[in-house]
Short mmCIF file of C-alpha atoms in Angstrom, two decimals:
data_model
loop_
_atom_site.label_atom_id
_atom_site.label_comp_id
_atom_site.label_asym_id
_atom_site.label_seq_id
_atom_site.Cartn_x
_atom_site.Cartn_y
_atom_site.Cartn_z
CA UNK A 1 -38.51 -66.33 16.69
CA UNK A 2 -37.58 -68.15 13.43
CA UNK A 3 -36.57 -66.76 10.55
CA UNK A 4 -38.34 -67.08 6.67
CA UNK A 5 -37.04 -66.80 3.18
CA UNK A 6 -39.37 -66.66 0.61
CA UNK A 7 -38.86 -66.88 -2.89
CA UNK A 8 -39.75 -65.21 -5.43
CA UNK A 9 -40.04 -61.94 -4.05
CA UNK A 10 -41.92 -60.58 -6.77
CA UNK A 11 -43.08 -62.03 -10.33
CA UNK A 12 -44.72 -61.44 -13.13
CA UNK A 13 -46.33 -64.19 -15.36
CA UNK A 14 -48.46 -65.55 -17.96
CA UNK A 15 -52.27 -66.16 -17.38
CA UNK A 16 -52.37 -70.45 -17.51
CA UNK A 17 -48.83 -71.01 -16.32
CA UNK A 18 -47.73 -72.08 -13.08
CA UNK A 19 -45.79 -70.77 -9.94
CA UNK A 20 -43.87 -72.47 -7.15
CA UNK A 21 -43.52 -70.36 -4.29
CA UNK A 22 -40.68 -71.18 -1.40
CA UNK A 23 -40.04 -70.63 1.88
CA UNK A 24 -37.61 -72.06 4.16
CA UNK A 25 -37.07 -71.51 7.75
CA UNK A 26 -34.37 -71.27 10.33
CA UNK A 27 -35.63 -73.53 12.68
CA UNK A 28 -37.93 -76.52 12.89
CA UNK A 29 -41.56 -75.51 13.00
CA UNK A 30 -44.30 -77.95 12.68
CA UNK A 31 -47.01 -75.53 12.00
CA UNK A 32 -46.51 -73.59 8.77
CA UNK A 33 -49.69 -71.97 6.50
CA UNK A 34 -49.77 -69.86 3.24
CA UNK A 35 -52.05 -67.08 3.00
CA UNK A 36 -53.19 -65.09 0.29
CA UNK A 37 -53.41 -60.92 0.99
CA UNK A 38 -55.40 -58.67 -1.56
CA UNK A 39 -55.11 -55.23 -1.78
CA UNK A 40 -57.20 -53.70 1.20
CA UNK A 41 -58.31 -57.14 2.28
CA UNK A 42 -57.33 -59.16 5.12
CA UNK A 43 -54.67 -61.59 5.29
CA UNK A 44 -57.27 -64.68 3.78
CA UNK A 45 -55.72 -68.49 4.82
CA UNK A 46 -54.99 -70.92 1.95
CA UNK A 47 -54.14 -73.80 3.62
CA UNK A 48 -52.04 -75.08 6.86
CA UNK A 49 -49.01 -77.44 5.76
CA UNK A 50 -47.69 -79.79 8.80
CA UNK A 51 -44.69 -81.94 7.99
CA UNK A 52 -45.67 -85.69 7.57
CA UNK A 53 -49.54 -85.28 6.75
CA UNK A 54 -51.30 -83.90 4.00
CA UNK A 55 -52.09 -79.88 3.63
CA UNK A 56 -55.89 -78.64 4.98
CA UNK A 57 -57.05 -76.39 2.64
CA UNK A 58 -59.52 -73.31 3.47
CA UNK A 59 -63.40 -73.57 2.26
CA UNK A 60 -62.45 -71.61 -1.03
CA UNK A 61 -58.96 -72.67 -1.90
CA UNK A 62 -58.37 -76.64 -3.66
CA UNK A 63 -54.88 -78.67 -3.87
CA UNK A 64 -55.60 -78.76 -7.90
CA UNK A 65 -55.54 -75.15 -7.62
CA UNK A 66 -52.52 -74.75 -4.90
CA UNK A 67 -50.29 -77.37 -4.19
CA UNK A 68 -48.33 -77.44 -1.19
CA UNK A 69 -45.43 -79.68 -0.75
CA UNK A 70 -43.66 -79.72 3.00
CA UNK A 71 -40.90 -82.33 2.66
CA UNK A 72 -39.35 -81.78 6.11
CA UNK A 73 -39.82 -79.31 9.09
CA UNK A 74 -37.76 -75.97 7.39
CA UNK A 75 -39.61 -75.91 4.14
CA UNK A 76 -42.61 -75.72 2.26
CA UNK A 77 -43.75 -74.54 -1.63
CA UNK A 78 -46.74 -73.32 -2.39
CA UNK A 79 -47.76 -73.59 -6.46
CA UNK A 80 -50.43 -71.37 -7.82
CA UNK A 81 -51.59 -73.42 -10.85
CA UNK A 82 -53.37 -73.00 -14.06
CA UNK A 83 -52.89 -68.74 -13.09
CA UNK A 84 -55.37 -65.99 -14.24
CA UNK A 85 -55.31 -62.14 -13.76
CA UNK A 86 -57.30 -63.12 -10.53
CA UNK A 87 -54.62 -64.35 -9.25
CA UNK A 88 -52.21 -61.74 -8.96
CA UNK A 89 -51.82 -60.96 -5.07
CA UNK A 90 -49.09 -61.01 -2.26
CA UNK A 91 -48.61 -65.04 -0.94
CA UNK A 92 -46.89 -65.39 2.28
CA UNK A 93 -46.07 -68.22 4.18
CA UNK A 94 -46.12 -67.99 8.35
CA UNK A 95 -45.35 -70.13 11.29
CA UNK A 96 -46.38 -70.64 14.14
CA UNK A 97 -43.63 -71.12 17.21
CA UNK A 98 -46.80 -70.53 20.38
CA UNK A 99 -46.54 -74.04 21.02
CA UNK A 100 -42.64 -74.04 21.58
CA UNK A 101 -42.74 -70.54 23.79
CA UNK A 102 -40.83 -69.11 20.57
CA UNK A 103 -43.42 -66.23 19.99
CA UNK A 104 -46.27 -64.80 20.84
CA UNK A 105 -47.68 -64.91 17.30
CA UNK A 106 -47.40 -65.97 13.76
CA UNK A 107 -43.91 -65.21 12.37
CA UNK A 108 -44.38 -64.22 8.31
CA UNK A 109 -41.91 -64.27 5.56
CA UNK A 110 -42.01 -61.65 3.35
CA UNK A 111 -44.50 -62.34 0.59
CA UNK A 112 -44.25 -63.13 -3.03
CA UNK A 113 -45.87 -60.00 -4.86
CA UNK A 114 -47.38 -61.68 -8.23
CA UNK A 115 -49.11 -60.48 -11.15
CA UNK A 116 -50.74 -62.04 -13.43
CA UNK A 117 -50.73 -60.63 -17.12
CA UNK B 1 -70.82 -59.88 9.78
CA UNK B 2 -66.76 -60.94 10.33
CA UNK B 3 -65.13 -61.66 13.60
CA UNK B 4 -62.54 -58.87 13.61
CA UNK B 5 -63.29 -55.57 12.29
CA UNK B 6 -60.74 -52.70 11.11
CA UNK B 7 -61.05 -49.25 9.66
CA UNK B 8 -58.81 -49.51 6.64
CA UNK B 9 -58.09 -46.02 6.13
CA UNK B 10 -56.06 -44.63 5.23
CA UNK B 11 -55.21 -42.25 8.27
CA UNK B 12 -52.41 -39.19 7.39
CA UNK B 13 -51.09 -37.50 10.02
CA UNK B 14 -48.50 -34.64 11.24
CA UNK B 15 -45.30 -35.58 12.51
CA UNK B 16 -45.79 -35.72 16.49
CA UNK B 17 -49.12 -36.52 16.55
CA UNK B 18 -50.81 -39.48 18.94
CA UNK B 19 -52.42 -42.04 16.67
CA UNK B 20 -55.52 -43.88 17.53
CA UNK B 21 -55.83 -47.59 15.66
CA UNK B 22 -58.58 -50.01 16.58
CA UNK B 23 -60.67 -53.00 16.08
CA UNK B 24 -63.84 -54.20 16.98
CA UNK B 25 -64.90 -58.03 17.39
CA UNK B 26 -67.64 -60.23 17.77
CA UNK B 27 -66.28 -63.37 19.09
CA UNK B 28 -66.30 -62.93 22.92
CA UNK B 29 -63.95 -66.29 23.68
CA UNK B 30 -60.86 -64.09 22.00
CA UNK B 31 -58.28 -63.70 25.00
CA UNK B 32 -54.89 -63.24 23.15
CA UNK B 33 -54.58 -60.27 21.32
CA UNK B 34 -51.73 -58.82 19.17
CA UNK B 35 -50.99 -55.88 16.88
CA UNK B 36 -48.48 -56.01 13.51
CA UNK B 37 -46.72 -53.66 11.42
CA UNK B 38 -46.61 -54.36 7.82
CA UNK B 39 -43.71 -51.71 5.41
CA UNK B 40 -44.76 -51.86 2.09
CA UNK B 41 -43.11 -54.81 0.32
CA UNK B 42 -43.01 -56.87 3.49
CA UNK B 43 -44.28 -59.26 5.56
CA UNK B 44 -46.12 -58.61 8.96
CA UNK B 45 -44.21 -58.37 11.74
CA UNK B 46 -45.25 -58.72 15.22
CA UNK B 47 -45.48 -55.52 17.08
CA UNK B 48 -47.53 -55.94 20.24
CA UNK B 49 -49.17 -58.84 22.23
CA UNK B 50 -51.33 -58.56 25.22
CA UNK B 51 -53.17 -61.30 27.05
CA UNK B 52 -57.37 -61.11 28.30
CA UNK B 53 -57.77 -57.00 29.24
CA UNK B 54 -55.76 -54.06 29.90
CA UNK B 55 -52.75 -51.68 28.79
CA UNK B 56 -49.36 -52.93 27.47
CA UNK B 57 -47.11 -49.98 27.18
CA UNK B 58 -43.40 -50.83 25.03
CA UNK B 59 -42.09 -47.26 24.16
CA UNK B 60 -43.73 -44.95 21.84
CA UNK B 61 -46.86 -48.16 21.88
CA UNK B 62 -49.29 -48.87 24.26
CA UNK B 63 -51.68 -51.50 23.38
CA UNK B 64 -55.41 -51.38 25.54
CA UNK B 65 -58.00 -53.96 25.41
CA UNK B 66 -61.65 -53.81 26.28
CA UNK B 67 -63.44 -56.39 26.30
CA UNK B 68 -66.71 -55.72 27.99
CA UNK B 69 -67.16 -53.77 24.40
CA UNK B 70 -64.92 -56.27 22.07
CA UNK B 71 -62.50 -53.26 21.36
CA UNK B 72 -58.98 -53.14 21.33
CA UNK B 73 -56.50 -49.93 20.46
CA UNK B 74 -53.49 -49.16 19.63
CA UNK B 75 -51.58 -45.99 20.46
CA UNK B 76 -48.75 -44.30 18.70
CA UNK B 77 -47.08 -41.08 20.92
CA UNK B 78 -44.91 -39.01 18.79
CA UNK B 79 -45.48 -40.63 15.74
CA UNK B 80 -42.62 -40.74 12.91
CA UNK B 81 -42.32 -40.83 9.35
CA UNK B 82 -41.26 -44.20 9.46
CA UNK B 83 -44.18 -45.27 11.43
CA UNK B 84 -45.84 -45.13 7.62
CA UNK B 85 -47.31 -49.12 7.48
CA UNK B 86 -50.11 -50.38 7.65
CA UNK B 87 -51.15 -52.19 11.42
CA UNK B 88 -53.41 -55.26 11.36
CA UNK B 89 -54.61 -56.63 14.92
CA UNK B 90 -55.33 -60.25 15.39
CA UNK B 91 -56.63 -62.40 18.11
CA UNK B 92 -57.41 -65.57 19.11
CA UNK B 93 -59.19 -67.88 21.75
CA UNK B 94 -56.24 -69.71 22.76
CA UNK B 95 -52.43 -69.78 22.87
CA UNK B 96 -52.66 -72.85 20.09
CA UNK B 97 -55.80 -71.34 18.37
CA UNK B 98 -56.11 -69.57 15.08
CA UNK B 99 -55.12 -66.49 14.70
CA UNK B 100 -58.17 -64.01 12.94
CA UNK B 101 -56.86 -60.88 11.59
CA UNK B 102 -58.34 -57.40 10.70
CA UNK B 103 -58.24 -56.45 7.13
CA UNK B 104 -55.62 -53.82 8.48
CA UNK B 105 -55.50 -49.86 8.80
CA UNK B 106 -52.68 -47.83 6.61
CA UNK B 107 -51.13 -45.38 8.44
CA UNK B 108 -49.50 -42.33 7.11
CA UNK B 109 -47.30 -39.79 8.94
CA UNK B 110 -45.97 -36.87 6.97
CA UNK B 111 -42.92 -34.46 8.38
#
């Protein structure tokens, strides 16, 4: 199965600035998403990012809010915008390699942990 | 009520002990089903995957699913220290489908 950095691991930063999130894969995957996980929540889905189209976005989350950018098949930024304190949370971006008999499941990166002060 | 439901602990147990994790669901079109281990400070990572109903055994894991009740399980023999994550289970209707995930169950194992 493929492979993800993401970057930043971990930040801290100002309530009303922004941060872009990366994540780059191994492999070419056409099915990549960004999800949002709270402390002792479930893993809650932002948006799903396919290469050549523009990002779907959850009942919840809008592209003013979170931009995603996916220029080519190995990467894709996610930017939390405009931030507040309820924003701080782990982001992590998946993919999904069940259509090319890569994996059984979603692979993840391993999350950016932000806060928001 | 939501589609996948998970006790989110947390559990603490001895060293050795057999560990019980499970979810309950609503949605009775879920076939694929699949259990991940999340360390603290990382991502999920894929620990189990079994297809429509029945045991999956890999090791120390065995993996059961029931569906006539919309349960599934996970089993730890001779749990470890370093089985300390937390395990989400997710399923979905199809091999192309969404995946829906539990909110997750921390597990602790002390020595």
């Amino acid at each position: 199965s493929a492979v993800i950095s993401q970057k930043p691991s971990r930040d801290i930063c100002q309530r009303g600035t922004s941060l872009t999130i990366q994540c780059q894969v191994d492999s070419q995957v056409t099915m990549m998403f960004w999800y949002r996980q709270q402390p002792g929540q479930s893993l809650t889905l932002i948006a799903t990012a396919n290469q050549g189209s523009e990002a779907t976005y959850e009942s919840g989350f809008v592209i003013d809010k979170f931009p995603i950018s996916r220029p080519n098949l190995t990467f894709s930024t996610l930017t939390v915008s405009n931030m507040s304190p309820e924003d701080s949370s782990i982001y992590l971006c998946s993919v999904d390699e069940r259509g090319q008999g890569k994996s059984f499941g979603y692979t993840f990166g391993s999350g950016t942990r932000l806060t928001v002060v | 009520q939501k589609e996948v439901e998970q006790d989110p602990g947390p559990l603490s147990v001895p060293e050795g002990a057999i560990v019980s994790l499970n979810c309950t669901y609503s949605n009775s079109a879920f076939q694929y089903f699949m259990w991940y281990r999340q360390y603290s400070r990382k991502g999920p990572e894929l620990l189990m995957y079994t297809y429509s109903s029945g045991n999956k055994e890999d090791g120390r894991f065995t993996a059961q699913v029931d569906k006539s009740s919309k349960y599934i399980s996970l089993f730890i023999r001779d749990s470890q220290p370093s089985d300390s994550a937390t395990y989400l289970c997710a399923m979905s209707v199809s091999n192309t489908d969404k995946l829906i995930f539990g909110t997750g169950t921390r597990l602790q194992v002390f020595p």
